[in-house]
């Protein structure tokens, strides 16, 4: 197929014009997610820690990102890898101390990197002081009112208060006397408490004034320590519909929610015009209007600090017009774009989700964000190597169909180049710059994701994307720890991905990321524009857009494309066999000479 793109100016339909007005850092930042337990282990116990992050922070500078977001490092029994917080103002000894945190943040500042921390307000750990107080104070106490305790249904309260299911599988309610007993624990009443996730993650009651006040004080605690922002966990979950009505749907984090009464459906990655592709969470426990009041009050707290501090919503909400409500002018600054992450490798589908994302965010004056991987989904280098129809599995186990690794990486590199050229802010997950796949043959005995047990071993869960990352090909644990310990075993395939190999190899995935980030900055793409090259608007095989003076073209499953004379490829996701030929599953950045 020959591209007729004229060398002076291609035919484009403008979707988005360059950003004007104040250019706060978060409008175009590339933000690198550090998953502390798997980044770098300084003390050799096999679990990554904050001192390890500090030691390896130069890697982020070398890569060329603007900020890092750290998944939780707070005091926690680690029932959900730290998303079960026992004390929001302390660091878990597993990860270090507050001094270690301050040293890490100081080094980040020195390197000109912003720091975003994770805040988990929907639930605490059952080890949190408040929950312990709630248990011992008993039914009807003000201590219980900080959580969602209810009497059961049935003649003797033997049935849960409603039929909600936990996102990790099984009922969303646990009865107190089923977990504790009078003789050993001194607790034996028959109230039930709500936990949308694990039984060790009781949901807080956001109608309780003390809960609201304490979280504002937690925000201040970390803002005073100089953090630049917060990533808000389950930002769409804190307010539940009045009366907690029954609901027959079922929600999972990645696969989305079923319609009322239906059996589980998986998103097929094909978005509607509104950007929704089935990946959103709905039901009386999600996206209730009342949640916005919380963000309006947090916005006011953030505003009292200098330096454009930011709130980022982790909210699996569709359609995108509903998601955009979280980033209205007086609420948060950004929301993760999971509809983009769950869209299949198809030009028409991608064009639809990009259109809806930019349109809805433009409506409220917020930057659009882009993301392909994180600690909850199969890494895109593996996901994109799966046969169609298995788009967004919750983990890949050794007995599941295995991805085509080479195809996955080729597509992942193309998808990344495309993402990094889109206007707005982008999120990278540690290791993706090394071309890292999931561990897809992990032995089940190592699995730690609570969903693995709660779903009765029917889904592999999220351990495969959380395996410690490789730094040096020839060191124990590939340089992750000094002793060779690693809380999850690393697969042999990680050797070739090790950072030292990647950095020494021309055309490695790392060097592609590095070059993309440099060009993105030089051409100001993050604050740039988006115009579709109209020649391809109706094809499912090619996606082509222009941002400022760069044309970004991806061949998604079609015949090779011949670029016109007078154009020059400045970056390609795969080696090119001829200077102007773009093969299948390749993305190129082009300039006109
Ligand atoms: C979203 C987090 O990203 C995930 O890892 C966690 O399990 C749930 N929220 C519950 O906190
Ligand atoms: Ca450690």
Coordinates of C-alpha atoms and ligand atoms in Angstrom, one line a residue:
X1 CA 0.0 0.0 0.0
X2 CA 1.4 3.4 -0.9
X3 CA 0.9 6.4 1.3
X4 CA -0.1 9.5 -0.7
X5 CA 0.6 11.8 2.2
X6 CA 1.7 15.0 0.5
X7 CA 5.0 16.3 1.6
X8 CA 3.8 19.8 2.3
X9 CA 0.8 19.0 4.5
X10 CA -1.2 15.8 4.7
X11 CA -4.9 15.9 4.9
X12 CA -5.7 15.9 8.5
X13 CA -8.9 16.3 10.6
X14 CA -8.0 18.1 13.8
X15 CA -9.2 16.6 17.0
X16 CA -7.1 18.4 19.5
X17 CA -5.2 21.7 19.3
X18 CA -2.0 22.4 21.3
X19 CA -2.4 23.2 25.0
X20 CA -2.6 26.8 25.8
X21 CA -2.7 28.3 29.3
X22 CA -0.7 27.3 32.3
X23 CA 1.5 24.3 31.6
X24 CA 1.6 22.5 34.9
X25 CA 4.1 19.6 35.0
X26 CA 1.3 17.0 35.2
X27 CA -0.2 18.0 31.8
X28 CA 2.5 16.3 29.8
X29 CA 4.5 14.3 32.3
X30 CA 5.7 10.8 31.6
X31 CA 5.3 9.0 34.9
X32 CA 7.2 5.8 35.8
X33 CA 5.5 3.4 38.1
X34 CA 7.8 1.9 40.7
X35 CA 6.4 -1.3 42.3
X36 CA 8.7 -1.1 45.4
X37 CA 8.8 -4.9 46.3
X38 CA 10.0 -5.7 42.8
X39 CA 12.3 -2.8 41.8
X40 CA 15.5 -3.2 43.7
X41 CA 16.4 -4.9 47.0
X42 CA 19.2 -3.1 48.9
X43 CA 19.3 -5.4 52.0
X44 CA 19.2 -8.7 50.3
X45 CA 16.1 -10.2 51.9
X46 CA 14.5 -10.7 48.4
X47 CA 12.0 -7.9 48.7
X48 CA 12.6 -4.6 47.0
X49 CA 12.9 -1.6 49.4
X50 CA 13.2 2.2 49.4
X51 CA 17.0 2.2 49.7
X52 CA 17.1 0.1 46.6
X53 CA 14.9 2.6 44.8
X54 CA 17.3 5.4 45.8
X55 CA 20.3 3.4 44.5
X56 CA 18.7 2.8 41.1
X57 CA 17.0 6.2 40.6
X58 CA 19.6 7.2 38.0
X59 CA 18.1 4.7 35.7
X60 CA 14.9 6.8 35.5
X61 CA 16.9 9.9 34.8
X62 CA 18.8 8.1 32.0
X63 CA 15.5 6.8 30.6
X64 CA 14.2 10.4 30.5
X65 CA 10.9 10.3 32.5
X66 CA 9.6 13.2 34.5
X67 CA 8.2 11.6 37.6
X68 CA 7.8 8.4 39.5
X69 CA 4.8 7.0 41.2
X70 CA 5.4 4.5 44.0
X71 CA 2.9 1.8 44.8
X72 CA 2.3 1.5 48.6
X73 CA 5.2 1.2 51.0
X74 CA 3.2 1.9 54.2
X75 CA 3.0 -0.3 57.3
X76 CA 1.0 -3.3 56.2
X77 CA 0.6 -7.0 56.8
X78 CA 0.9 -7.3 52.9
X79 CA -2.3 -9.3 52.5
X80 CA -2.7 -7.5 49.2
X81 CA 0.9 -6.5 48.6
X82 CA 0.6 -3.3 50.6
X83 CA -2.8 -2.2 49.3
X84 CA -4.0 -3.1 52.8
X85 CA -2.6 -0.3 54.9
X86 CA -2.3 -0.5 58.7
X87 CA -0.8 2.9 59.2
X88 CA -0.8 5.6 56.5
X89 CA 1.9 7.6 58.2
X90 CA 4.5 4.9 58.6
X91 CA 6.7 3.0 56.3
X92 CA 6.6 -0.8 56.6
X93 CA 9.9 -2.1 58.0
X94 CA 10.0 -4.4 54.9
X95 CA 10.6 -1.3 52.8
X96 CA 12.6 0.9 55.3
X97 CA 12.0 4.0 57.3
X98 CA 10.7 7.5 56.9
X99 CA 14.3 8.6 56.7
X100 CA 14.8 6.3 53.8
X101 CA 11.8 7.8 52.2
X102 CA 13.1 11.4 52.7
X103 CA 16.5 10.4 51.3
X104 CA 14.8 8.8 48.2
X105 CA 12.7 12.0 47.7
X106 CA 15.7 14.2 48.1
X107 CA 17.6 12.2 45.4
X108 CA 14.5 12.4 43.2
X109 CA 14.5 16.2 43.6
X110 CA 18.2 16.4 42.7
X111 CA 17.5 14.4 39.5
X112 CA 14.5 16.7 38.8
X113 CA 12.0 13.9 39.1
X114 CA 8.6 14.5 40.7
X115 CA 7.3 12.0 43.3
X116 CA 3.8 10.6 43.5
X117 CA 2.7 8.3 46.3
X118 CA -0.2 5.9 46.5
X119 CA -3.1 6.6 48.8
X120 CA -5.6 3.8 49.6
X121 CA -8.8 5.4 51.0
X122 CA -11.5 2.9 50.1
X123 CA -10.4 0.4 52.7
X124 CA -7.7 -0.1 55.4
X125 CA -6.0 -3.3 56.6
X126 CA -7.7 -5.3 59.3
X127 CA -4.5 -4.5 61.2
X128 CA -5.3 -0.8 61.3
X129 CA -5.9 0.5 64.8
X130 CA -9.3 1.7 63.8
X131 CA -10.4 -1.7 62.7
X132 CA -9.1 -3.3 65.9
X133 CA -11.0 -0.7 67.9
X134 CA -14.1 -1.4 65.9
X135 CA -14.0 -5.1 66.6
X136 CA -13.5 -4.7 70.4
X137 CA -16.0 -1.8 70.8
X138 CA -18.8 -3.9 69.4
X139 CA -22.0 -3.2 67.5
X140 CA -23.5 0.3 67.6
X141 CA -20.3 1.9 68.7
X142 CA -18.8 5.0 67.1
X143 CA -15.7 2.9 66.5
X144 CA -17.7 0.6 64.3
X145 CA -19.2 3.5 62.4
X146 CA -15.8 4.2 60.7
X147 CA -16.4 1.0 58.7
X148 CA -19.3 -0.7 57.0
X149 CA -20.7 -3.0 59.7
X150 CA -24.2 -4.3 59.3
X151 CA -26.5 -6.9 60.9
X152 CA -27.1 -9.9 58.7
X153 CA -30.3 -11.0 57.1
X154 CA -32.3 -14.2 57.8
X155 CA -33.9 -15.4 61.0
X156 CA -30.7 -15.2 63.0
X157 CA -28.7 -12.8 60.9
X158 CA -27.0 -15.8 59.3
X159 CA -27.2 -14.3 55.8
X160 CA -25.0 -11.4 54.6
X161 CA -26.6 -7.9 54.5
X162 CA -26.7 -8.0 50.7
X163 CA -25.5 -10.1 47.8
X164 CA -22.4 -8.2 46.8
X165 CA -19.4 -10.1 45.6
X166 CA -15.8 -9.2 46.3
X167 CA -13.7 -8.2 43.3
X168 CA -11.2 -10.8 44.3
X169 CA -14.0 -13.5 44.3
X170 CA -16.4 -14.8 47.0
X171 CA -18.8 -12.8 49.1
X172 CA -18.0 -9.1 49.9
X173 CA -19.0 -9.6 53.6
X174 CA -17.4 -11.5 56.5
X175 CA -19.2 -12.2 59.7
X176 CA -17.2 -11.3 62.8
X177 CA -17.7 -14.6 64.6
X178 CA -16.6 -16.5 61.5
X179 CA -13.1 -15.0 61.7
X180 CA -12.7 -14.4 65.5
X181 CA -13.8 -16.2 68.5
X182 CA -14.8 -15.3 72.0
X183 CA -12.4 -17.5 74.0
X184 CA -9.3 -16.6 72.0
X185 CA -9.9 -13.1 70.8
X186 CA -12.7 -11.9 73.1
X187 CA -14.7 -11.0 70.0
X188 CA -17.8 -13.0 69.0
X189 CA -20.6 -10.9 67.8
X190 CA -22.5 -11.7 64.6
X191 CA -22.3 -8.4 62.7
X192 CA -20.9 -8.5 59.1
X193 CA -18.4 -6.1 57.6
X194 CA -18.0 -5.1 54.0
X195 CA -14.8 -5.7 52.0
X196 CA -15.0 -5.1 48.3
X197 CA -11.5 -6.8 48.1
X198 CA -10.0 -9.3 50.5
X199 CA -11.5 -10.1 53.8
X200 CA -8.4 -8.4 55.3
X201 CA -9.3 -5.1 53.6
X202 CA -12.4 -3.7 55.4
X203 CA -14.1 -0.8 53.5
X204 CA -14.2 2.5 55.3
X205 CA -17.5 4.4 55.9
X206 CA -17.0 7.7 54.0
X207 CA -20.2 9.1 55.6
X208 CA -18.2 9.3 58.8
X209 CA -16.8 12.7 59.5
X210 CA -13.7 11.4 61.3
X211 CA -12.8 9.3 58.3
X212 CA -12.9 12.3 56.1
X213 CA -10.9 14.5 58.5
X214 CA -8.2 11.8 59.0
X215 CA -7.6 11.4 55.2
X216 CA -7.2 15.2 54.8
X217 CA -4.6 15.1 57.5
X218 CA -2.9 12.1 55.8
X219 CA -2.7 14.2 52.6
X220 CA -1.1 17.0 54.6
X221 CA 1.3 14.6 56.2
X222 CA 2.8 13.6 52.9
X223 CA 2.4 17.0 51.2
X224 CA 4.5 18.5 54.1
X225 CA 7.2 15.9 53.3
X226 CA 7.3 17.3 49.8
X227 CA 5.4 14.8 47.7
X228 CA 4.1 16.2 44.4
X229 CA 1.0 14.1 44.2
X230 CA -1.1 11.1 45.1
X231 CA -2.4 8.2 43.0
X232 CA -5.8 7.5 44.5
X233 CA -6.6 3.8 44.8
X234 CA -10.2 2.7 43.8
X235 CA -11.1 6.4 43.5
X236 CA -14.6 5.4 42.3
X237 CA -15.4 3.2 45.2
X238 CA -15.6 5.1 48.5
X239 CA -19.3 6.1 48.4
X240 CA -21.8 3.3 48.1
X241 CA -25.5 3.7 47.1
X242 CA -27.8 4.5 50.1
X243 CA -29.3 1.4 51.6
X244 CA -26.7 -0.9 50.0
X245 CA -29.2 -2.4 47.6
X246 CA -28.7 -5.9 46.2
X247 CA -27.1 -6.1 42.8
X248 CA -26.7 -9.1 40.6
X249 CA -23.7 -8.0 38.6
X250 CA -20.2 -9.1 39.1
X251 CA -17.1 -6.9 38.9
X252 CA -13.5 -7.8 38.3
X253 CA -10.8 -5.3 38.0
X254 CA -9.5 -6.0 34.5
X255 CA -12.4 -7.7 32.8
X256 CA -15.0 -5.2 33.8
X257 CA -18.5 -5.6 35.1
X258 CA -21.4 -7.8 33.9
X259 CA -24.7 -6.4 33.1
X260 CA -27.4 -6.9 35.8
X261 CA -28.1 -10.6 36.1
X262 CA -25.9 -11.7 33.3
X263 CA -23.0 -14.1 33.5
X264 CA -19.5 -12.8 33.4
X265 CA -18.6 -11.2 30.1
X266 CA -15.1 -10.2 29.1
X267 CA -14.4 -7.0 27.3
X268 CA -13.6 -7.7 23.7
X269 CA -11.5 -4.5 23.4
X270 CA -13.8 -2.8 20.9
X271 CA -14.9 0.5 22.3
X272 CA -18.2 2.3 21.6
X273 CA -18.3 5.9 20.5
X274 CA -18.4 6.9 24.2
X275 CA -15.0 5.1 24.7
X276 CA -16.6 2.3 26.8
X277 CA -15.5 -1.2 25.9
X278 CA -16.9 -3.1 28.9
X279 CA -13.9 -2.5 31.2
X280 CA -15.7 -0.2 33.6
X281 CA -16.9 -1.1 37.0
X282 CA -20.6 -0.3 37.7
X283 CA -23.2 -1.2 40.3
X284 CA -24.2 0.5 43.6
X285 CA -20.6 0.3 45.0
X286 CA -18.9 2.3 42.2
X287 CA -19.0 5.7 40.6
X288 CA -21.7 7.1 42.9
X289 CA -22.2 10.9 42.5
X290 CA -21.4 11.5 46.1
X291 CA -17.7 10.6 45.6
X292 CA -17.0 13.9 43.9
X293 CA -17.6 15.9 47.1
X294 CA -14.6 14.1 48.6
X295 CA -12.3 15.2 45.6
X296 CA -13.6 18.8 45.8
X297 CA -12.5 19.0 49.4
X298 CA -9.1 17.3 48.6
X299 CA -8.6 19.8 45.8
X300 CA -8.9 22.6 48.3
X301 CA -6.2 20.9 50.5
X302 CA -3.9 20.5 47.6
X303 CA -4.4 24.1 46.5
X304 CA -2.9 25.4 49.7
X305 CA 0.5 23.9 48.7
X306 CA 2.8 25.4 46.1
X307 CA 4.2 23.6 43.0
X308 CA 1.1 22.2 41.2
X309 CA 0.5 19.1 43.3
X310 CA -1.6 16.5 41.6
X311 CA -4.3 13.9 42.4
X312 CA -4.5 11.0 40.0
X313 CA -7.7 8.8 39.9
X314 CA -7.4 5.0 39.7
X315 CA -11.0 4.6 38.6
X316 CA -12.3 1.8 36.3
X317 CA -15.2 4.0 35.1
X318 CA -17.0 4.0 31.8
X319 CA -18.3 5.7 29.7
X320 CA -15.4 8.2 29.5
X321 CA -17.8 11.1 30.0
X322 CA -18.3 9.7 33.6
X323 CA -14.5 9.3 34.1
X324 CA -13.9 12.9 33.0
X325 CA -16.1 14.0 35.9
X326 CA -13.2 13.0 38.3
X327 CA -10.9 15.5 36.5
X328 CA -13.2 18.5 36.4
X329 CA -11.5 21.8 37.3
X330 CA -12.2 21.6 41.0
X331 CA -11.4 17.9 41.5
X332 CA -8.4 15.8 40.5
X333 CA -5.8 16.5 37.8
X334 CA -5.6 13.2 36.0
X335 CA -7.4 9.8 35.7
X336 CA -5.9 6.6 34.3
X337 CA -7.3 5.7 30.9
X338 CA -8.1 2.0 31.3
X339 CA -10.4 2.1 28.3
X340 CA -7.2 2.7 26.2
X341 CA -5.3 -0.1 28.0
X342 CA -8.1 -2.6 27.3
X343 CA -8.6 -1.7 23.7
X344 CA -7.5 -4.3 21.2
X345 CA -4.8 -3.9 18.6
X346 CA -7.0 -2.6 15.8
X347 CA -6.8 0.8 14.2
X348 CA -10.5 1.5 14.2
X349 CA -10.9 0.5 17.8
X350 CA -7.9 2.6 18.8
X351 CA -9.1 5.6 16.9
X352 CA -12.4 5.4 18.6
X353 CA -11.0 5.2 22.1
X354 CA -8.5 8.0 21.4
X355 CA -11.3 10.2 20.0
X356 CA -13.5 9.6 23.0
X357 CA -10.6 10.0 25.5
X358 CA -9.4 13.4 24.1
X359 CA -12.9 14.7 23.5
X360 CA -14.1 14.0 27.1
X361 CA -11.0 15.3 28.7
X362 CA -10.9 18.4 26.5
X363 CA -14.5 19.1 27.6
X364 CA -13.3 19.5 31.2
X365 CA -9.9 21.0 30.4
X366 CA -7.9 18.0 31.7
X367 CA -5.0 16.3 30.0
X368 CA -5.7 12.8 28.7
X369 CA -3.5 10.1 30.1
X370 CA -2.3 6.9 28.4
X371 CA -1.2 3.7 29.9
X372 CA -0.5 0.1 28.6
X373 CA 0.8 -1.7 31.7
X374 CA 0.7 -1.7 35.5
X375 CA 0.9 -4.1 38.4
X376 CA -2.7 -5.3 38.0
X377 CA -2.7 -6.4 34.3
X378 CA -0.7 -8.7 32.1
X379 CA 2.2 -6.7 30.8
X380 CA 1.6 -5.5 27.2
X381 CA 4.5 -7.4 25.8
X382 CA 2.7 -10.6 26.8
X383 CA -0.9 -9.4 26.4
X384 CA -0.3 -8.4 22.8
X385 CA 1.1 -11.8 21.9
X386 CA -2.1 -13.6 22.9
X387 CA -4.5 -14.8 20.3
X388 CA -7.6 -12.6 19.8
X389 CA -10.3 -13.5 22.2
X390 CA -8.0 -13.7 25.2
X391 CA -7.4 -10.0 25.3
X392 CA -7.4 -9.2 29.0
X393 CA -7.0 -12.3 31.1
X394 CA -6.4 -11.9 34.8
X395 CA -2.9 -13.4 34.6
X396 CA -1.5 -16.2 32.5
X397 CA -0.6 -19.4 34.2
X398 CA 1.6 -22.2 32.9
X399 CA -1.4 -24.3 31.8
X400 CA -3.0 -21.4 30.0
X401 CA -2.5 -20.7 26.3
X402 CA 1.0 -19.0 26.1
X403 CA 1.6 -15.8 24.3
X404 CA 3.7 -15.5 21.2
X405 CA 6.6 -13.7 22.8
X406 CA 8.2 -12.2 19.6
X407 CA 4.9 -11.0 18.3
X408 CA 4.0 -9.6 21.7
X409 CA 7.2 -7.6 22.0
X410 CA 7.0 -6.4 18.4
X411 CA 3.5 -5.1 18.9
X412 CA 4.3 -3.8 22.4
X413 CA 7.1 -1.7 21.0
X414 CA 4.8 -0.3 18.3
X415 CA 2.0 0.4 20.8
X416 CA 4.5 2.2 23.1
X417 CA 5.8 4.4 20.3
X418 CA 2.2 5.3 19.4
X419 CA 1.3 6.0 23.0
X420 CA 4.3 8.2 23.7
X421 CA 3.4 10.5 20.7
X422 CA -0.2 11.1 21.9
X423 CA -0.8 14.5 23.5
X424 CA -1.2 14.4 27.3
X425 CA 0.5 12.4 30.1
X426 CA 1.7 8.8 29.9
X427 CA 2.4 6.1 32.4
X428 CA 5.1 3.5 32.2
X429 CA 5.3 0.4 34.4
X430 CA 8.8 -0.6 35.7
X431 CA 10.4 -3.0 33.3
X432 CA 8.4 -2.3 30.2
X433 CA 11.4 -0.1 29.0
X434 CA 13.4 -3.4 29.0
X435 CA 10.8 -5.2 26.9
X436 CA 9.8 -7.3 29.9
X437 CA 7.1 -10.0 29.5
X438 CA 5.1 -11.4 32.3
X439 CA 6.3 -14.6 34.0
X440 CA 3.7 -16.8 32.3
X441 CA 5.0 -20.2 33.6
X442 CA 5.3 -19.3 37.2
X443 CA 4.8 -22.3 39.5
X444 CA 1.5 -22.0 41.3
X445 CA 3.2 -22.6 44.7
X446 CA 4.6 -19.1 44.5
X447 CA 1.4 -17.2 43.9
X448 CA 0.6 -14.5 46.4
X449 CA -2.2 -12.5 44.8
X450 CA -5.2 -13.0 47.1
X451 CA -7.5 -13.4 44.1
X452 CA -5.7 -16.7 43.3
X453 CA -7.2 -18.3 46.5
X454 CA -10.4 -16.4 46.5
X455 CA -11.2 -17.3 43.0
X456 CA -10.5 -21.0 43.8
X457 CA -7.4 -21.1 41.5
X458 CA -9.5 -20.4 38.4
X459 CA -7.4 -17.4 37.4
X460 CA -3.6 -17.0 37.7
X461 CA -3.9 -13.5 39.1
X462 CA -1.4 -10.7 39.1
X463 CA 1.9 -12.2 40.2
X464 CA 3.2 -12.7 36.7
X465 CA 3.5 -8.9 36.1
X466 CA 5.0 -8.3 39.6
X467 CA 8.2 -10.4 39.2
X468 CA 11.4 -8.5 40.3
X469 CA 13.0 -6.8 37.4
X470 CA 16.4 -7.7 35.9
X471 CA 19.3 -5.2 36.2
X472 CA 22.4 -7.2 35.4
X473 CA 22.3 -10.4 33.2
X474 CA 25.2 -12.1 35.1
X475 CA 24.4 -11.3 38.7
X476 CA 22.4 -13.3 41.1
X477 CA 18.7 -12.6 40.8
X478 CA 19.8 -10.6 37.7
X479 CA 21.0 -7.8 40.1
X480 CA 17.7 -7.4 41.8
X481 CA 19.2 -8.3 45.2
X482 CA 22.7 -8.7 46.5
X483 CA 22.0 -12.2 47.8
X484 CA 20.2 -13.7 44.8
X485 CA 17.0 -13.8 46.9
X486 CA 13.8 -12.8 45.0
X487 CA 10.3 -13.0 46.5
X488 CA 9.0 -14.4 43.2
X489 CA 11.4 -16.4 41.0
X490 CA 12.4 -14.7 37.8
X491 CA 12.1 -16.6 34.5
X492 CA 15.2 -17.3 32.3
X493 CA 13.8 -15.0 29.6
X494 CA 14.6 -12.1 31.9
X495 CA 18.3 -12.4 31.3
X496 CA 18.2 -10.9 27.8
X497 CA 16.0 -8.1 29.2
X498 CA 18.5 -7.1 31.9
X499 CA 19.1 -3.3 31.9
X500 CA 22.9 -3.7 31.4
X501 CA 22.3 -5.8 28.2
X502 CA 19.6 -3.4 27.0
X503 CA 21.8 -0.4 27.5
X504 CA 24.7 -2.0 25.6
X505 CA 22.6 -3.0 22.6
X506 CA 21.8 -0.8 19.7
X507 CA 18.0 -0.8 18.8
X508 CA 17.2 -2.4 22.2
X509 CA 13.8 -1.7 23.7
X510 CA 15.5 0.6 26.3
X511 CA 17.1 2.7 23.6
X512 CA 13.8 3.0 21.7
X513 CA 12.1 4.3 24.9
X514 CA 15.0 6.6 25.6
X515 CA 15.0 8.1 22.1
X516 CA 11.2 8.4 22.1
X517 CA 11.2 10.3 25.4
X518 CA 13.9 12.6 24.1
X519 CA 12.1 13.4 20.8
X520 CA 8.8 13.7 22.7
X521 CA 10.4 16.4 24.8
X522 CA 12.1 18.2 21.8
X523 CA 8.9 18.3 19.8
X524 CA 6.8 19.2 22.8
X525 CA 4.4 16.3 22.0
X526 CA 2.9 16.1 25.4
X527 CA 1.4 19.6 25.1
X528 CA 0.9 19.1 21.4
X529 CA -2.0 18.5 19.0
X530 CA -3.7 15.6 17.3
X531 CA -4.9 15.5 13.7
X532 CA -5.9 12.3 12.0
X533 CA -4.3 11.7 8.6
X534 CA -7.7 11.3 6.9
X535 CA -6.5 8.9 4.2
X536 CA -6.6 6.1 6.8
X537 CA -9.7 7.1 8.7
X538 CA -11.7 4.2 7.5
X539 CA -9.2 1.4 7.7
X540 CA -8.8 -1.1 10.4
X541 CA -5.1 -1.6 9.5
X542 CA -3.4 1.8 9.7
X543 CA -3.5 4.4 12.4
X544 CA -1.9 7.7 11.4
X545 CA -2.0 11.0 13.2
X546 CA 0.0 14.2 13.3
X547 CA 1.2 15.8 16.6
X548 CA 2.9 19.2 16.0
X549 CA 5.4 18.5 13.2
X550 CA 5.6 14.7 13.8
X551 CA 3.5 12.2 11.8
X552 CA 3.0 9.0 13.7
X553 CA 2.0 6.0 11.6
X554 CA 1.3 2.5 12.8
X555 CA 0.8 -0.4 10.5
X556 CA -1.6 -2.6 12.4
X557 CA -1.8 -5.9 10.5
X558 CA -1.8 -4.6 7.0
X559 CA 0.5 -4.9 3.9
X560 CA 3.7 -3.0 4.0
X561 CA 3.2 0.8 3.6
X562 CA 5.4 2.9 1.3
X563 CA 6.1 6.3 2.6
X564 CA 6.4 9.1 0.1
X565 CA 9.7 10.7 -0.9
X566 CA 10.4 13.8 1.1
X567 CA 9.6 12.2 4.4
X568 CA 12.1 10.8 6.8
X569 CA 11.6 8.3 9.6
X570 CA 13.1 9.7 12.9
X571 CA 12.1 6.7 15.0
X572 CA 10.9 3.2 14.3
X573 CA 9.7 0.5 16.7
X574 CA 11.5 -2.2 14.7
X575 CA 14.5 -2.2 12.3
X576 CA 13.4 -1.1 8.8
X577 CA 14.5 -3.1 5.8
X578 CA 14.2 -0.1 3.6
X579 CA 14.1 3.6 4.7
X580 CA 10.5 4.2 3.6
X581 CA 8.8 0.9 4.1
X582 CA 6.7 0.4 7.2
X583 CA 5.9 -3.3 7.8
X584 CA 3.2 -4.9 9.8
X585 CA 3.1 -4.2 13.6
X586 CA 5.5 -1.3 13.3
X587 CA 5.1 2.3 14.4
X588 CA 7.2 5.1 12.9
X589 CA 7.6 8.8 13.7
X590 CA 8.0 10.7 10.5
X591 CA 9.1 14.2 9.7
X592 CA 8.8 16.0 6.3
X593 CA 12.1 17.4 5.0
Ligands
LIG1 C1 -6.2 -1.3 42.8 C2 -4.7 -1.6 43.0 O1 -4.0 -1.2 41.9 C3 -4.7 -3.1 43.2 O2 -3.4 -3.6 43.2 C4 -5.4 -3.4 44.6 O3 -5.4 -4.8 44.7 C5 -6.8 -2.9 44.6 N1 -6.9 -1.5 44.1 C6 -7.3 -2.9 46.0 O4 -6.7 -1.9 46.8
LIG2 CA1 14.8 -5.7 50.9

